Tab-separated table of C-alpha atoms in Angstrom:
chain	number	residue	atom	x	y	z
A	1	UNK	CA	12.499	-2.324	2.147
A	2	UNK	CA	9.151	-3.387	4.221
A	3	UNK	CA	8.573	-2.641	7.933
A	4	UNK	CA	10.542	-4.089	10.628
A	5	UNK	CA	8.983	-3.756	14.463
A	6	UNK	CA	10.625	-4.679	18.020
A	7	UNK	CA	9.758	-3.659	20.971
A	8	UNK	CA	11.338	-3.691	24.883
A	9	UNK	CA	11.027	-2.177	27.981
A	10	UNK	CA	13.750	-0.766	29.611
A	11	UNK	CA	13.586	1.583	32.941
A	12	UNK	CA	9.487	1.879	31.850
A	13	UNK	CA	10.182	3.380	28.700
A	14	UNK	CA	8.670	0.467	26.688
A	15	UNK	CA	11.164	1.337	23.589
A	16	UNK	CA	9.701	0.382	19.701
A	17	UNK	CA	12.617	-0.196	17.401
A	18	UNK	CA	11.295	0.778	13.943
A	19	UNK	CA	13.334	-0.158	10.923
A	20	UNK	CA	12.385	0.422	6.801
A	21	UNK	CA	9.831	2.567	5.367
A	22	UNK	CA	6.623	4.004	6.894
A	23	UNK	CA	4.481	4.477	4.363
A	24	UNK	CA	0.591	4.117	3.563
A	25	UNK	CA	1.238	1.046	2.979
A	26	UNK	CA	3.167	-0.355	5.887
A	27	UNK	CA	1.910	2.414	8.280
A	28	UNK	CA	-1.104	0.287	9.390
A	29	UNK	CA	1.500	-2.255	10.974
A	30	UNK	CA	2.984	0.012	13.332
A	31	UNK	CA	-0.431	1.771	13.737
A	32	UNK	CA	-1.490	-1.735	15.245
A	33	UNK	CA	1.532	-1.967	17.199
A	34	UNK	CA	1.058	1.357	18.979
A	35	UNK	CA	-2.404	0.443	19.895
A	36	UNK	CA	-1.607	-2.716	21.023
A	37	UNK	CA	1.142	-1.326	23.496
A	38	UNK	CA	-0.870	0.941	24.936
A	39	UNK	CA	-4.321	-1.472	25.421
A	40	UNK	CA	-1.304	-3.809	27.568
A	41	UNK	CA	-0.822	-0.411	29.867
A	42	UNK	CA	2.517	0.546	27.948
A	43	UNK	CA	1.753	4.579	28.231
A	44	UNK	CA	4.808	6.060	28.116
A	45	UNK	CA	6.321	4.891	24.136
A	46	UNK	CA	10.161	5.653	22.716
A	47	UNK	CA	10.143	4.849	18.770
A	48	UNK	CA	13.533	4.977	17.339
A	49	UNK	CA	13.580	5.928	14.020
A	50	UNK	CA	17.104	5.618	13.157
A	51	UNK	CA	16.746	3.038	10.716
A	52	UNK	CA	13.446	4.260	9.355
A	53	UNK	CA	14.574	4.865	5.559
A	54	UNK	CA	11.170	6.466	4.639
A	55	UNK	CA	8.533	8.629	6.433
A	56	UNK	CA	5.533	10.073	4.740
A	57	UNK	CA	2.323	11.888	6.517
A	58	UNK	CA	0.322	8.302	6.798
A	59	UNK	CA	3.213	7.400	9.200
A	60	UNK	CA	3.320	10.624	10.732
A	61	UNK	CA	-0.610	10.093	11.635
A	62	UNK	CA	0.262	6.993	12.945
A	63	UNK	CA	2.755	8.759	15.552
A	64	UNK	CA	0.606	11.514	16.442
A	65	UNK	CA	-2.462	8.990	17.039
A	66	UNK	CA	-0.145	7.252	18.933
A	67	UNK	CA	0.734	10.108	20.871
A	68	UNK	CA	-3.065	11.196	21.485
A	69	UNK	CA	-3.518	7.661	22.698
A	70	UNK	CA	-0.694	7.889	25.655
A	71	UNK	CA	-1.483	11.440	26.645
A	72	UNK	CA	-5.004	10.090	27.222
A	73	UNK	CA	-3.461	7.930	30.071
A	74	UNK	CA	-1.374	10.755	31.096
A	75	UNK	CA	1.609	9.153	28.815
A	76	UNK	CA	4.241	10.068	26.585
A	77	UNK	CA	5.670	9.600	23.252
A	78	UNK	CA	8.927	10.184	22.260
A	79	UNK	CA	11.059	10.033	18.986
A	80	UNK	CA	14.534	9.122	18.443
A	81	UNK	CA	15.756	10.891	15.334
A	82	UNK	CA	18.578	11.952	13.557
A	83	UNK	CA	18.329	11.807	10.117
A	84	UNK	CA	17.997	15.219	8.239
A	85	UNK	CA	15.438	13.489	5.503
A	86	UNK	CA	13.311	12.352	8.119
A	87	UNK	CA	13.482	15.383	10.846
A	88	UNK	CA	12.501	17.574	7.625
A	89	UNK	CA	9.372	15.971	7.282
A	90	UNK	CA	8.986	17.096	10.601
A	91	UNK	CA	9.374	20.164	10.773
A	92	UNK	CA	7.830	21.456	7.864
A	93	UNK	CA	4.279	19.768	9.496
A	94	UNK	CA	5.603	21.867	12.369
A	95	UNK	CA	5.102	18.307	14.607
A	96	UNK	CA	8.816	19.230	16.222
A	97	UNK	CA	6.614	21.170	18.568
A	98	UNK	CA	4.563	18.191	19.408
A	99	UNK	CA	6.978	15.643	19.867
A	100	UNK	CA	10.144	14.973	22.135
A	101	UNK	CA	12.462	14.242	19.795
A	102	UNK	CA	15.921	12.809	21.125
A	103	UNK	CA	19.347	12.212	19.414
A	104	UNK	CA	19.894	9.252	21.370
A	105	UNK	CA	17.987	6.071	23.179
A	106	UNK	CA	20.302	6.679	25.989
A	107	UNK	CA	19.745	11.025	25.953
A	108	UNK	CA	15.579	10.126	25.868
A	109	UNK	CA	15.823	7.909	29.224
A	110	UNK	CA	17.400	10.527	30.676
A	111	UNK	CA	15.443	13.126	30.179
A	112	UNK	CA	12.563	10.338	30.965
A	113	UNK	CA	14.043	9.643	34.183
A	114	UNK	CA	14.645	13.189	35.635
A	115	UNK	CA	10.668	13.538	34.334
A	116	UNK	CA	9.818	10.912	36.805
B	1	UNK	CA	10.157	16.316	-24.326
B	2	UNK	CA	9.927	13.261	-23.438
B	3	UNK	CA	7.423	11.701	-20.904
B	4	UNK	CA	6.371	8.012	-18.905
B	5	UNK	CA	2.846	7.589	-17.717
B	6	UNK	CA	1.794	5.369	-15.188
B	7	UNK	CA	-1.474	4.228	-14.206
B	8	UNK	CA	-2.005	2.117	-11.353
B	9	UNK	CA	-5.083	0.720	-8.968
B	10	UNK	CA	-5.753	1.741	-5.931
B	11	UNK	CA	-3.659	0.087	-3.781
B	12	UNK	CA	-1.543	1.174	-1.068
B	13	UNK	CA	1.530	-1.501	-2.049
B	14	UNK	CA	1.562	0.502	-5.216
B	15	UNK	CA	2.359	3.491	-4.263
B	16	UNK	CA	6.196	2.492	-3.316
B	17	UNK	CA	6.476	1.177	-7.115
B	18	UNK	CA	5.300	4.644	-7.934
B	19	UNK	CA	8.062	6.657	-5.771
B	20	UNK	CA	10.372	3.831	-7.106
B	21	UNK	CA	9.925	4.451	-11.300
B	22	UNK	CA	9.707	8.586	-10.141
B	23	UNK	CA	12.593	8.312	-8.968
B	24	UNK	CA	14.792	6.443	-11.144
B	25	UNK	CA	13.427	8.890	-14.302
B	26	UNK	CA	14.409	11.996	-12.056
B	27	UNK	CA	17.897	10.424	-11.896
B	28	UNK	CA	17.744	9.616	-15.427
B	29	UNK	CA	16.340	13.378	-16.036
B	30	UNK	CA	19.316	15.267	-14.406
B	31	UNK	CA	17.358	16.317	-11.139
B	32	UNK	CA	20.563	16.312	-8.666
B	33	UNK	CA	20.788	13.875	-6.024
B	34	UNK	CA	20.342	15.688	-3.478
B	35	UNK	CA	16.723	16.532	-4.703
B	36	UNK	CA	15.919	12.810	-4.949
B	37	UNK	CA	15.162	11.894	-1.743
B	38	UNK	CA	12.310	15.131	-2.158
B	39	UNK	CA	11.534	14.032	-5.261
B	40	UNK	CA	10.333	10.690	-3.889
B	41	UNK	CA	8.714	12.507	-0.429
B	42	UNK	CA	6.581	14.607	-2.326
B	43	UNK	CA	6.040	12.044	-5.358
B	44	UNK	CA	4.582	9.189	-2.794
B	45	UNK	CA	2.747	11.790	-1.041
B	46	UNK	CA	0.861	12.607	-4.159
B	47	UNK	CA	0.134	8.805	-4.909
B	48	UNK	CA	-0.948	7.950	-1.185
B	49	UNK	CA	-3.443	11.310	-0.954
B	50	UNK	CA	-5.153	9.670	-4.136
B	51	UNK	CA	-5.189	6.159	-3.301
B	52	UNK	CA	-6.729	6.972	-0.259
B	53	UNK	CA	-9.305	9.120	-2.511
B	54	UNK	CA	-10.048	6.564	-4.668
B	55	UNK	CA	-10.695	4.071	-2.290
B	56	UNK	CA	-13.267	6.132	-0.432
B	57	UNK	CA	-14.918	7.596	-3.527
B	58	UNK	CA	-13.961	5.547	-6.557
B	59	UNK	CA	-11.785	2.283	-5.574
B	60	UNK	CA	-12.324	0.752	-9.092
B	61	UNK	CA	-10.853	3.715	-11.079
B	62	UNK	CA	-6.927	4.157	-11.604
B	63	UNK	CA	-4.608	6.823	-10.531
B	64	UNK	CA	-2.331	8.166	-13.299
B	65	UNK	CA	1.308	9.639	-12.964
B	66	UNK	CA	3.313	11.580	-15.750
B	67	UNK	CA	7.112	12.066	-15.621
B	68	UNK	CA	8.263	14.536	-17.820
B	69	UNK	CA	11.566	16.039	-18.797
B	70	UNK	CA	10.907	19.705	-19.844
B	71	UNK	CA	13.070	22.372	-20.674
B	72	UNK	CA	15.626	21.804	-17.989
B	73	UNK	CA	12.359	21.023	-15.644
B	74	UNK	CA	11.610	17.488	-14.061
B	75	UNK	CA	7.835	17.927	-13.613
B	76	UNK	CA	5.420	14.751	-12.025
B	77	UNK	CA	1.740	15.120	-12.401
B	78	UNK	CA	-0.746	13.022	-10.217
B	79	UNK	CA	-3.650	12.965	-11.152
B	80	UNK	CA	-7.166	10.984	-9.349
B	81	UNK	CA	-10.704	10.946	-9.655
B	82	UNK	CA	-11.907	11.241	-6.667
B	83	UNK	CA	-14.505	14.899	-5.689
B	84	UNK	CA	-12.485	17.020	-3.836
B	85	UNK	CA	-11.821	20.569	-2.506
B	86	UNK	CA	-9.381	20.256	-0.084
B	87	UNK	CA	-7.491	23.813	0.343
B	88	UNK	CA	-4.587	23.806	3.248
B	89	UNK	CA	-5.191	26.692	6.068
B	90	UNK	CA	-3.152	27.569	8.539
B	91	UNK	CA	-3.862	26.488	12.140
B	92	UNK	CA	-1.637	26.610	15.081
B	93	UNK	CA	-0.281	23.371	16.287
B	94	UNK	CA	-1.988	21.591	19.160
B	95	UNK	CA	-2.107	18.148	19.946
B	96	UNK	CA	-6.301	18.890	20.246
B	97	UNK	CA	-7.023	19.935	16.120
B	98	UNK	CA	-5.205	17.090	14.951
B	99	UNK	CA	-8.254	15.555	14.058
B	100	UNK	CA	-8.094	12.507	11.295
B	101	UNK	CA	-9.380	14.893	8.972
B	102	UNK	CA	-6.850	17.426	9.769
B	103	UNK	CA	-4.199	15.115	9.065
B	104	UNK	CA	-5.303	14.054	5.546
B	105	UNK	CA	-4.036	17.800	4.538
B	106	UNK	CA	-0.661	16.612	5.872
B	107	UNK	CA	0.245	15.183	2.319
B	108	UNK	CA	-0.117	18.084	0.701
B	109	UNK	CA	1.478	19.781	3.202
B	110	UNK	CA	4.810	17.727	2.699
B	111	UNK	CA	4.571	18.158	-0.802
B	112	UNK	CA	4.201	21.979	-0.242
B	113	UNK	CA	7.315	22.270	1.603
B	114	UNK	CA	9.531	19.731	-0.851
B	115	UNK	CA	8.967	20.775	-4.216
B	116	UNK	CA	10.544	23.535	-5.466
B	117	UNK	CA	7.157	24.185	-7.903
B	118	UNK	CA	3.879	23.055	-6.940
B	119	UNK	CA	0.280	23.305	-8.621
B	120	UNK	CA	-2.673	22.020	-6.715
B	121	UNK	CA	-5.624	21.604	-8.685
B	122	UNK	CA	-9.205	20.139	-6.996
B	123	UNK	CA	-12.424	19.568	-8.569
B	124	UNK	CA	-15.360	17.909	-8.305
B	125	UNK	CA	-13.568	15.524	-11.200
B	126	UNK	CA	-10.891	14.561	-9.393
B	127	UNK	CA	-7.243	16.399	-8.021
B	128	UNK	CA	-4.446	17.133	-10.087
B	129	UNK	CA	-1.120	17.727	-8.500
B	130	UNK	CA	1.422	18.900	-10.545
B	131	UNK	CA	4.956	19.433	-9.261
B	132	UNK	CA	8.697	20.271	-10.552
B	133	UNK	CA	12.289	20.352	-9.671
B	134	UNK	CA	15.254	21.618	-11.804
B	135	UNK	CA	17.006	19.144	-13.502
B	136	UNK	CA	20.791	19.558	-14.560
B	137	UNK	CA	22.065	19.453	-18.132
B	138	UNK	CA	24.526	16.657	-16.730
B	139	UNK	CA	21.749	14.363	-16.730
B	140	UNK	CA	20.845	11.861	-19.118
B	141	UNK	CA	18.592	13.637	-21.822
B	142	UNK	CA	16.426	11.491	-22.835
B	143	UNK	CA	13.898	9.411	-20.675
């Protein structure tokens, strides 16, 4: 399956709905994406990964150059996540301890909104 | 034993063909399915670190995969021709080392942490990765 992006924004949390596989070669998509959000002012970022059916390091680069690119403005980036195949990837890179990583769209704006 | 090679050029849009044919022979090979999903992880990891390789150092040359089914063993090689002498370290985890560079060792990282057997072997030739997983007798023995 290729690369499917959305985005909205919702309560500020501009929210990226990412569906297929991330991989080196769809990874430069969502790379584009990120960069893009953030150059409109979009610094706080919520990717939902639930339908992501493939992760490898090029897309985890992608997140965490995301994530260097919102903290820069004093943002955030968060992950929605559930699935054991992907959340392994995870933490063996040990990036759990550098990401937010929520069960839920709904459980992330929570904890986004008592941040506020 | 019985083995498929694969060569391809180095192109990223290959690389899911690659994790694709890998595998469909470790299914083939007995590896359970529970192990597939690491099996094509650690497999596209392989192919991506050398595509990205090759197109820095050697974008004409091709990257070459063997499957082989070996005494009860599934074992993938990747192999590239691209200089290198990458060796993982360990560094804490801080938002400020992940560098570009730093993240290139990710892949082998991943692959580190799937397979159940890995070999890493760089030289100024080019890296060979070699990796394995059990495969059960209940699998189809032949490729």
């Amino acid at each position: 399956m290729d690369l499917k992006l959305d985005h909205r924004t919702e309560d500020g949390l501009t929210i990226v709905e990412v569906e297929g596989e991330i991989d080196v070669y769809t990874a430069p998509r969502l790379r584009e994406l990120l960069i893009d959000l953030v150059n409109k002012g979009n610094f706080h970022l919520l990717v939902n990964m639930e339908k992501v059916d493939f992760l490898d390091s090029t897309g985890l680069g992608v997140l965490v150059g995301g994530l260097k690119r919102v903290r820069a403005h004093d943002g955030s980036l968060e992950l929605v996540c559930t699935q054991e195949r992907i959340l392994k990837i995870f933490r063996i890179t040990g990036l759990t301890k550098v990401f937010g990583i929520y069960a839920s769209v709904d459980e992330a704006k929570e904890a986004h909104g008592k941040d506020k | 034993m019985a083995t498929v090679e694969l060569t391809f050029s180095a192109l990223p849009a290959h690389v899911r063909t690659a994790r694709l044919v890998a595998t469909a022979i470790a299914r083939r090979t007995g590896v359970e399915e529970s192990l597939l999903d690491e099996v094509r992880l650690a497999v596209g990891e392989a192919c991506s670190r050398a595509v990205e390789a090759h197109r820095a150092h050697c974008p004409g040359e091709p990257i070459r995969i063997e499957l082989r089914d070996d005494s009860g063993r599934f074992e993938v090689t990747v192999s590239d021709q691209a200089p290198s002498d990458e060796i993982m370290q360990e560094r804490t985890m801080d938002l400020g080392v992940l560098s570009d560079s730093f993240l290139s060792g990710f892949g082998i990282a991943v692959i580190a942490g799937l397979a159940d057997d890995v070999e890493v072997f760089p030289s100024p030739k080019g890296m060979r990765i070699r990796m394995s997983w059990p495969a059960t007798p209940n699998g189809h023995p032949s490729l």
